Short mmCIF file of N, CA and C in Angstrom, two decimals:
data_model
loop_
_atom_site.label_atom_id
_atom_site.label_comp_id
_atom_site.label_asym_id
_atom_site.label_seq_id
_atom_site.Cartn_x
_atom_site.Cartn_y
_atom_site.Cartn_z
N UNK A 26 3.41 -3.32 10.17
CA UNK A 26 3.99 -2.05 10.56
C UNK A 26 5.38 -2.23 11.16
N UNK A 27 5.71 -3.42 11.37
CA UNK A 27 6.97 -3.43 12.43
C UNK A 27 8.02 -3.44 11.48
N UNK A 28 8.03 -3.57 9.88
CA UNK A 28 8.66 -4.13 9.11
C UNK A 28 8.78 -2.73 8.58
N UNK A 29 8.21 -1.70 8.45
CA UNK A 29 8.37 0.06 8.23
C UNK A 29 9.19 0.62 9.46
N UNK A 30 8.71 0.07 10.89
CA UNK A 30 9.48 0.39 11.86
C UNK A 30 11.22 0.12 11.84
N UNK A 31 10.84 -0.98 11.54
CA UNK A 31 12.72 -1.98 11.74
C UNK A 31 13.33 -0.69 10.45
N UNK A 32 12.45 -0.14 9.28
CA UNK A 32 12.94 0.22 7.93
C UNK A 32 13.52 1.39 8.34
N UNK A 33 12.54 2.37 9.01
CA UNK A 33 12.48 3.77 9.32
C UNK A 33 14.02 4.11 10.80
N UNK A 34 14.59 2.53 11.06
CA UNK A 34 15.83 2.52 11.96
C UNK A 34 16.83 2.34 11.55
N UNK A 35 16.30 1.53 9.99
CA UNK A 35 18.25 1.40 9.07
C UNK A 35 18.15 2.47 8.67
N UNK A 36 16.85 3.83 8.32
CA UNK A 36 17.14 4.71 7.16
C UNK A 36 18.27 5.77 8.74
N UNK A 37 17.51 5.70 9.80
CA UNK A 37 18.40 6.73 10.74
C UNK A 37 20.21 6.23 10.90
N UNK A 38 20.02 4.99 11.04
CA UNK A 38 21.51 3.95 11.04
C UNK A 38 22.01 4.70 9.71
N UNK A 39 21.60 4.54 8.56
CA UNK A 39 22.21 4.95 7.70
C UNK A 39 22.51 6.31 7.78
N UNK A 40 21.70 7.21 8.21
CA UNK A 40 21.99 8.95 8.63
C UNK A 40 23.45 8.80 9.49
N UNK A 41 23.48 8.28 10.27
CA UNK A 41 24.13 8.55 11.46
C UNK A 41 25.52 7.39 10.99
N UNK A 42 25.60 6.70 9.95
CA UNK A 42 26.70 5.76 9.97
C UNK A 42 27.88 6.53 9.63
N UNK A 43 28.10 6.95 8.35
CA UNK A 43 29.11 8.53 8.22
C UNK A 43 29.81 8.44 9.60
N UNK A 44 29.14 9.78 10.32
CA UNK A 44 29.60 9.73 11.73
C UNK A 44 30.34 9.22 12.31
N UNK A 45 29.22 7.86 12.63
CA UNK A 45 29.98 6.75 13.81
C UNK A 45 30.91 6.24 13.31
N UNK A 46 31.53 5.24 11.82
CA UNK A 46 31.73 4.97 11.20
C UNK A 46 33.40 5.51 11.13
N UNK A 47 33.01 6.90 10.50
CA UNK A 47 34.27 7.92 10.19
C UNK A 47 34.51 7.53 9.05
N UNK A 48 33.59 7.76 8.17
CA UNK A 48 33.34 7.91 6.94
C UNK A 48 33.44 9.56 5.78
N UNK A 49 34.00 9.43 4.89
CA UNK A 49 34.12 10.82 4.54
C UNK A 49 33.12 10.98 3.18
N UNK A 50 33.29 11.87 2.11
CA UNK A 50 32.51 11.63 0.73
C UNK A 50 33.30 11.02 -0.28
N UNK A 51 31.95 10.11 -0.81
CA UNK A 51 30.90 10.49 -0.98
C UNK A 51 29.83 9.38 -0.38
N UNK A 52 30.19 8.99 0.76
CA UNK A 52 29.69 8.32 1.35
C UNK A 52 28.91 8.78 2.61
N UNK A 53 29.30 9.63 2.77
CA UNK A 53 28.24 10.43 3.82
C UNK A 53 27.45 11.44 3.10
N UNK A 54 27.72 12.09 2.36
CA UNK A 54 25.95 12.24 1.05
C UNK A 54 25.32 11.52 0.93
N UNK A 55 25.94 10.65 0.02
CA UNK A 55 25.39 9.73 -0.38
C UNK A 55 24.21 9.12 1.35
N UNK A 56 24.05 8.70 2.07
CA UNK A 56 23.63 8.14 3.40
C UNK A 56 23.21 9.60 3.81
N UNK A 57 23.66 10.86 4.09
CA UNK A 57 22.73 11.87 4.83
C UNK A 57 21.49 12.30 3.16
N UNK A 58 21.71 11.57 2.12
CA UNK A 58 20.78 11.77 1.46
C UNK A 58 19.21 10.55 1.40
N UNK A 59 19.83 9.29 1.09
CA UNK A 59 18.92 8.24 1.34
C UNK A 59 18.23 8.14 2.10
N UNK A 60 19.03 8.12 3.50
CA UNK A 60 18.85 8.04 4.63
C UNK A 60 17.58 8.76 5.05
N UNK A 61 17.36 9.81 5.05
CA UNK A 61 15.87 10.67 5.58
C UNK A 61 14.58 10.17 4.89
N UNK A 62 15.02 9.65 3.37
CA UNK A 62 14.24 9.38 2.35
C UNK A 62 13.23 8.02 2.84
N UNK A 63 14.16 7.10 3.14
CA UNK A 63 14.07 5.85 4.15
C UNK A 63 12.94 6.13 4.84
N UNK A 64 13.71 6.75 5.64
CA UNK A 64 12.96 7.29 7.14
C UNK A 64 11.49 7.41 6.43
N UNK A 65 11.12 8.65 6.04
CA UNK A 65 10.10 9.21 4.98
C UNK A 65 8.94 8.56 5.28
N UNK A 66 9.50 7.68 4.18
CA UNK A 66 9.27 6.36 3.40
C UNK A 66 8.48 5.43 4.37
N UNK A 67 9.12 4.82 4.97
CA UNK A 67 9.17 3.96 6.30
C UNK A 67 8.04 4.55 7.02
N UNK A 68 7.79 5.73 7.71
CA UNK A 68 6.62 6.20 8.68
C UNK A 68 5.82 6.60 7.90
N UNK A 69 5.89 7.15 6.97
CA UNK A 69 4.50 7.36 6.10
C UNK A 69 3.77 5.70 5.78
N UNK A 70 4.53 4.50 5.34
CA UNK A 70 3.77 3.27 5.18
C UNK A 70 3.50 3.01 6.57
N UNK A 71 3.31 3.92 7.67
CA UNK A 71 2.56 2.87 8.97
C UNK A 71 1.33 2.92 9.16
N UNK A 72 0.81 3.57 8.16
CA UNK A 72 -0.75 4.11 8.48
C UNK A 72 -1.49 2.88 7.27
N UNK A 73 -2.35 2.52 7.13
CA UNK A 73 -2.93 1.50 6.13
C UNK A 73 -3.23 1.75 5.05
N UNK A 74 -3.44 3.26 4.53
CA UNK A 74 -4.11 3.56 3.50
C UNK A 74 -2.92 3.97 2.77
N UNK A 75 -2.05 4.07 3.12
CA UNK A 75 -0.52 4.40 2.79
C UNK A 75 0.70 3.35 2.61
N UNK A 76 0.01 2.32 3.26
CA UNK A 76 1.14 1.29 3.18
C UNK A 76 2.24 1.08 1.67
N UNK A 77 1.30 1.38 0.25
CA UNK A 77 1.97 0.92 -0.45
C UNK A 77 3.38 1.75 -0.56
N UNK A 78 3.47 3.18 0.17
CA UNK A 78 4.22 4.18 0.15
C UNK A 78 5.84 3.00 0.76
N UNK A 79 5.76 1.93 1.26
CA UNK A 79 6.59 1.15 1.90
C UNK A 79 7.82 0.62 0.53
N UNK A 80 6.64 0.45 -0.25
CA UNK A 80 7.19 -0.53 -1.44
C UNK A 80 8.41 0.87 -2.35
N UNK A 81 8.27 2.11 -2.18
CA UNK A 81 9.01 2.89 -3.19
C UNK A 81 10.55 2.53 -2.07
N UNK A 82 10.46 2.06 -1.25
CA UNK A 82 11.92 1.68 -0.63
C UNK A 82 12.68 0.64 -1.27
N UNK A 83 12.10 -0.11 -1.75
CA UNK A 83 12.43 -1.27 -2.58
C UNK A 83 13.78 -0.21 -3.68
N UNK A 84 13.23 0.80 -4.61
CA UNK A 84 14.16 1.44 -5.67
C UNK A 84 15.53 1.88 -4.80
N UNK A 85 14.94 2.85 -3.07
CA UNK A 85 16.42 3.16 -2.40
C UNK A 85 17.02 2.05 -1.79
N UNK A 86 16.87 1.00 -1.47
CA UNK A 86 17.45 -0.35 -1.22
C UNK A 86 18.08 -0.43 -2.38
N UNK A 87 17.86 -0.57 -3.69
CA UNK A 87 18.48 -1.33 -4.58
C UNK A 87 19.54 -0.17 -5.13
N UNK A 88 19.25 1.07 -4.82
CA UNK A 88 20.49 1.94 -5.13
C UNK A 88 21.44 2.06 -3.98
N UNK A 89 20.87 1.66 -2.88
CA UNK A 89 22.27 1.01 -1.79
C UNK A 89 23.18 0.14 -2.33
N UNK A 90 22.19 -0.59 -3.31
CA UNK A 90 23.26 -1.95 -3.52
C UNK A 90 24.59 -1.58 -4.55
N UNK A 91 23.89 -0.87 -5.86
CA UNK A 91 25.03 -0.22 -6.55
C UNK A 91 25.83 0.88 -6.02
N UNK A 92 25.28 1.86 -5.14
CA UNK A 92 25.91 3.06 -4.78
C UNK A 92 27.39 3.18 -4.84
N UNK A 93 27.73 1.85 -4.14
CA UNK A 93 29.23 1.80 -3.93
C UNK A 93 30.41 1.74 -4.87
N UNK A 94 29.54 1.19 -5.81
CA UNK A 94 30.18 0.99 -7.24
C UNK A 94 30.10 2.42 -8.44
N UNK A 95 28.80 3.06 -8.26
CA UNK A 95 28.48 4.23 -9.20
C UNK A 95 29.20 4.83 -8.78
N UNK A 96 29.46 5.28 -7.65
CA UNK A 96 30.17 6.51 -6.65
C UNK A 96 31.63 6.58 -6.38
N UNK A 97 32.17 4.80 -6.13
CA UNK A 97 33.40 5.36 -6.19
C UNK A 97 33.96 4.89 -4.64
N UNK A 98 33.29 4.29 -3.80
CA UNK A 98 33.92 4.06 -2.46
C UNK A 98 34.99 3.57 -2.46
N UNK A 99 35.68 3.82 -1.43
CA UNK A 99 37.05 3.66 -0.80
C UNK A 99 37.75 2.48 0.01
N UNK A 100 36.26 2.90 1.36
CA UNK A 100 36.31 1.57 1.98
C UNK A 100 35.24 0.67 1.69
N UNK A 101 36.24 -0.76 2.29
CA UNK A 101 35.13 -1.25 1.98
C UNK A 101 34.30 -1.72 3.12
N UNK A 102 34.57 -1.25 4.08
CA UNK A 102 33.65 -1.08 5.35
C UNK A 102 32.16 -0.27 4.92
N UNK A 103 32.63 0.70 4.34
CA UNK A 103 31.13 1.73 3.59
C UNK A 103 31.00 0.66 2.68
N UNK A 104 31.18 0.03 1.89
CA UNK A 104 30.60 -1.17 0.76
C UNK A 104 29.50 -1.81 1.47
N UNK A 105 29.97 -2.84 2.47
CA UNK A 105 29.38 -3.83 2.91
C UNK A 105 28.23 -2.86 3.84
N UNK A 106 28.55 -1.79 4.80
CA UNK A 106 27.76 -1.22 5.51
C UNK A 106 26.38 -0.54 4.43
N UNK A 107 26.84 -0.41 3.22
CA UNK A 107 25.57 0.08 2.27
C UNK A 107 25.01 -0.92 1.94
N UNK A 108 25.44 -2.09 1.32
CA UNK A 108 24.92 -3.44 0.84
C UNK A 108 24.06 -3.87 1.74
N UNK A 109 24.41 -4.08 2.92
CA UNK A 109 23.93 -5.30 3.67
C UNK A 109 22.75 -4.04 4.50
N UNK A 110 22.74 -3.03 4.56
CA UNK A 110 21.44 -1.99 4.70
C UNK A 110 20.42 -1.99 3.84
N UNK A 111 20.80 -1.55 2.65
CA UNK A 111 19.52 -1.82 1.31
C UNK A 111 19.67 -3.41 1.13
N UNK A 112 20.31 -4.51 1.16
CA UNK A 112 19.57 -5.63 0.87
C UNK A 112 18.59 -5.62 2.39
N UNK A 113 18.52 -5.33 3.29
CA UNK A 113 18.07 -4.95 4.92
C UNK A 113 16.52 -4.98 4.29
N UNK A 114 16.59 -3.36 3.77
CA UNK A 114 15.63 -2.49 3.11
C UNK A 114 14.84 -3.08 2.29
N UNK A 115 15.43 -3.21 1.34
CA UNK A 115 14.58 -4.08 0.61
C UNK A 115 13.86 -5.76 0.90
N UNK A 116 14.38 -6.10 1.93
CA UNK A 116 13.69 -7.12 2.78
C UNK A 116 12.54 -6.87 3.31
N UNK A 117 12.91 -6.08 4.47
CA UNK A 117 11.74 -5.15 5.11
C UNK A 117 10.59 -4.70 4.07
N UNK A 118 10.89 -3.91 3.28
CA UNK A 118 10.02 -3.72 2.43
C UNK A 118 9.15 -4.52 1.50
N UNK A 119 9.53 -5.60 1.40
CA UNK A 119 8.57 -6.62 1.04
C UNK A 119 7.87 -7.38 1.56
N UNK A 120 8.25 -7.41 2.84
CA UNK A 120 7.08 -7.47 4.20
C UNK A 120 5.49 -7.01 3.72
N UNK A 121 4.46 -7.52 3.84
CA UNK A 121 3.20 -7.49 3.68
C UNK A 121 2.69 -7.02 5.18
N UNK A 122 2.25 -6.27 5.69
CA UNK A 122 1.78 -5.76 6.90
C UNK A 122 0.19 -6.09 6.24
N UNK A 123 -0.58 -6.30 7.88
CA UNK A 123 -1.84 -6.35 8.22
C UNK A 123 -3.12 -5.37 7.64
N UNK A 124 -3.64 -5.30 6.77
CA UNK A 124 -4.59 -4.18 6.77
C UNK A 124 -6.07 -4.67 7.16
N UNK A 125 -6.60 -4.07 8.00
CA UNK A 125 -7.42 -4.22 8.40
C UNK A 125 -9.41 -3.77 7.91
N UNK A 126 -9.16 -2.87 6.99
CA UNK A 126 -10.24 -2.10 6.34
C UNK A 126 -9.67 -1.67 4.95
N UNK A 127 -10.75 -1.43 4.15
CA UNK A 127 -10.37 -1.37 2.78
C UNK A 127 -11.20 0.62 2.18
N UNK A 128 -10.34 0.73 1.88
CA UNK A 128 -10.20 2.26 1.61
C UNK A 128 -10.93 3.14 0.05
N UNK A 129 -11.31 1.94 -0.78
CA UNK A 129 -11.58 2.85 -1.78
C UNK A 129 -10.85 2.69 -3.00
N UNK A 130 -9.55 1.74 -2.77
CA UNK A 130 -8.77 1.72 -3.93
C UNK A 130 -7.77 2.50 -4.57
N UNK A 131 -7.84 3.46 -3.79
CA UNK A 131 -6.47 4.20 -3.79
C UNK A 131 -6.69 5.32 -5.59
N UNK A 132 -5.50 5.40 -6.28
CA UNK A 132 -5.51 5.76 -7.54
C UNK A 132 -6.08 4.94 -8.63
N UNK A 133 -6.19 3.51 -8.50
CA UNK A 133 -6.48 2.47 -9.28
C UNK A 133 -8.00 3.20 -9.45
N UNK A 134 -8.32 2.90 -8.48
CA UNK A 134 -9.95 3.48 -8.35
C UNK A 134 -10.53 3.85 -9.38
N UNK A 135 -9.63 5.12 -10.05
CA UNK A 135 -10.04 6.35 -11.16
C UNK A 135 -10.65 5.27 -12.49
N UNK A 136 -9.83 4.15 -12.91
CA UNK A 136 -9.91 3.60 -14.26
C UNK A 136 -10.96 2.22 -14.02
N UNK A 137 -11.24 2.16 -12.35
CA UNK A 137 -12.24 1.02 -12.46
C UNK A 137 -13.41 1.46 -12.28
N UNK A 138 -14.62 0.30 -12.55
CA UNK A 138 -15.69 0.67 -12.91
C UNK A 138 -16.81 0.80 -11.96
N UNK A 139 -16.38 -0.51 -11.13
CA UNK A 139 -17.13 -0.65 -10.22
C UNK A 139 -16.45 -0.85 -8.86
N UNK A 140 -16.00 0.62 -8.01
CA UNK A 140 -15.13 0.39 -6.86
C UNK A 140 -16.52 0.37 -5.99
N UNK A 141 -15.04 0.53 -4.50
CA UNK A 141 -15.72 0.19 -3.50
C UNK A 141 -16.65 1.49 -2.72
N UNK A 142 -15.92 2.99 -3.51
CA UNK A 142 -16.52 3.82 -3.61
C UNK A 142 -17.87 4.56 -4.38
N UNK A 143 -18.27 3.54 -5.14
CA UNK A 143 -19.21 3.45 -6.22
C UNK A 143 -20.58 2.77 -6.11
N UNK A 144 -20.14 1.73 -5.19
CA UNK A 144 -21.19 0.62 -4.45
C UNK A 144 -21.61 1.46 -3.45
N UNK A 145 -20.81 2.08 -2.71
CA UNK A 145 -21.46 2.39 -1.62
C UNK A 145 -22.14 4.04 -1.91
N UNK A 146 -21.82 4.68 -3.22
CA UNK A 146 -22.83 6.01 -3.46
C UNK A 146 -23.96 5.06 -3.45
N UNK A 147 -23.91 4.36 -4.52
CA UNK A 147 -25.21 3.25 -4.82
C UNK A 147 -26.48 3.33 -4.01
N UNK A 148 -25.73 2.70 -2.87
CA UNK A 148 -26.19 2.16 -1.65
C UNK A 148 -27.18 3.66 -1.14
N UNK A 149 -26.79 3.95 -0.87
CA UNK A 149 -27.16 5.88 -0.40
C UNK A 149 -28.05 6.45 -0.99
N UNK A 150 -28.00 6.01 -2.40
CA UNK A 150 -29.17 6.68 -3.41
C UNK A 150 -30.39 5.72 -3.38
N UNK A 151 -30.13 4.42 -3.15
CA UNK A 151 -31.51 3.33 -2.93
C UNK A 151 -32.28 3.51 -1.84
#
């Protein structure tokens, strides 16, 4: 979880860099857009049954990395400040956090045969 935490503080860093920064567009869209997404992203994977929700940060990390180039930046203070955030991001996000109990299998579930939800009707009907 600390690795969604550290995530869910570059996505606000990134909200708030614009700003501090003195950054203009399309670099502060660009960041008051990601940025919340991050966030999102980041506190929704703190719960266990949700964690994999961590890993869709991996795609906005890696569009940090091009952004600067698709878009058009100026400085290159916003370059390196986007780069070195989504390579951040995408670090963090490949972090493996602790799970402690096992849930059922999530969507996979639907196409397998024998989940963990299946054993245990089982169980109930014996």
């Amino acid at each position: 979880m600390w690795a969604h935490a550290i995530n869910a503080i570059l996505g606000v860093w990134l909200m708030a860099s614009p700003e501090v920064l003195g950054f203009g567009n399309p670099v502060a869209d660009n960041a008051h857009i990601i940025g919340p997404v991050i966030v999102t992203f980041a506190v929704v994977a703190w719960w266990e049954c949700t964690r994999v929700v961590g890993k869709y940060n991996l795609a906005l990390g890696a569009w940090l990395l091009i952004a600067p180039w698709i878009l058009g930046y100026d400085h290159n203070f916003a370059i390196v400040n986007d780069m070195a955030t989504g390579a951040l991001v995408i670090a963090f996000s490949l972090v493996k956090g602790k799970i402690k109990h096992s849930y059922g299998g999530g969507w996979s579930a639907l196409w397998q045969k024998d989940t963990l939800h299946h054993r245990e009707a089982r169980k109930q009907v014996e």
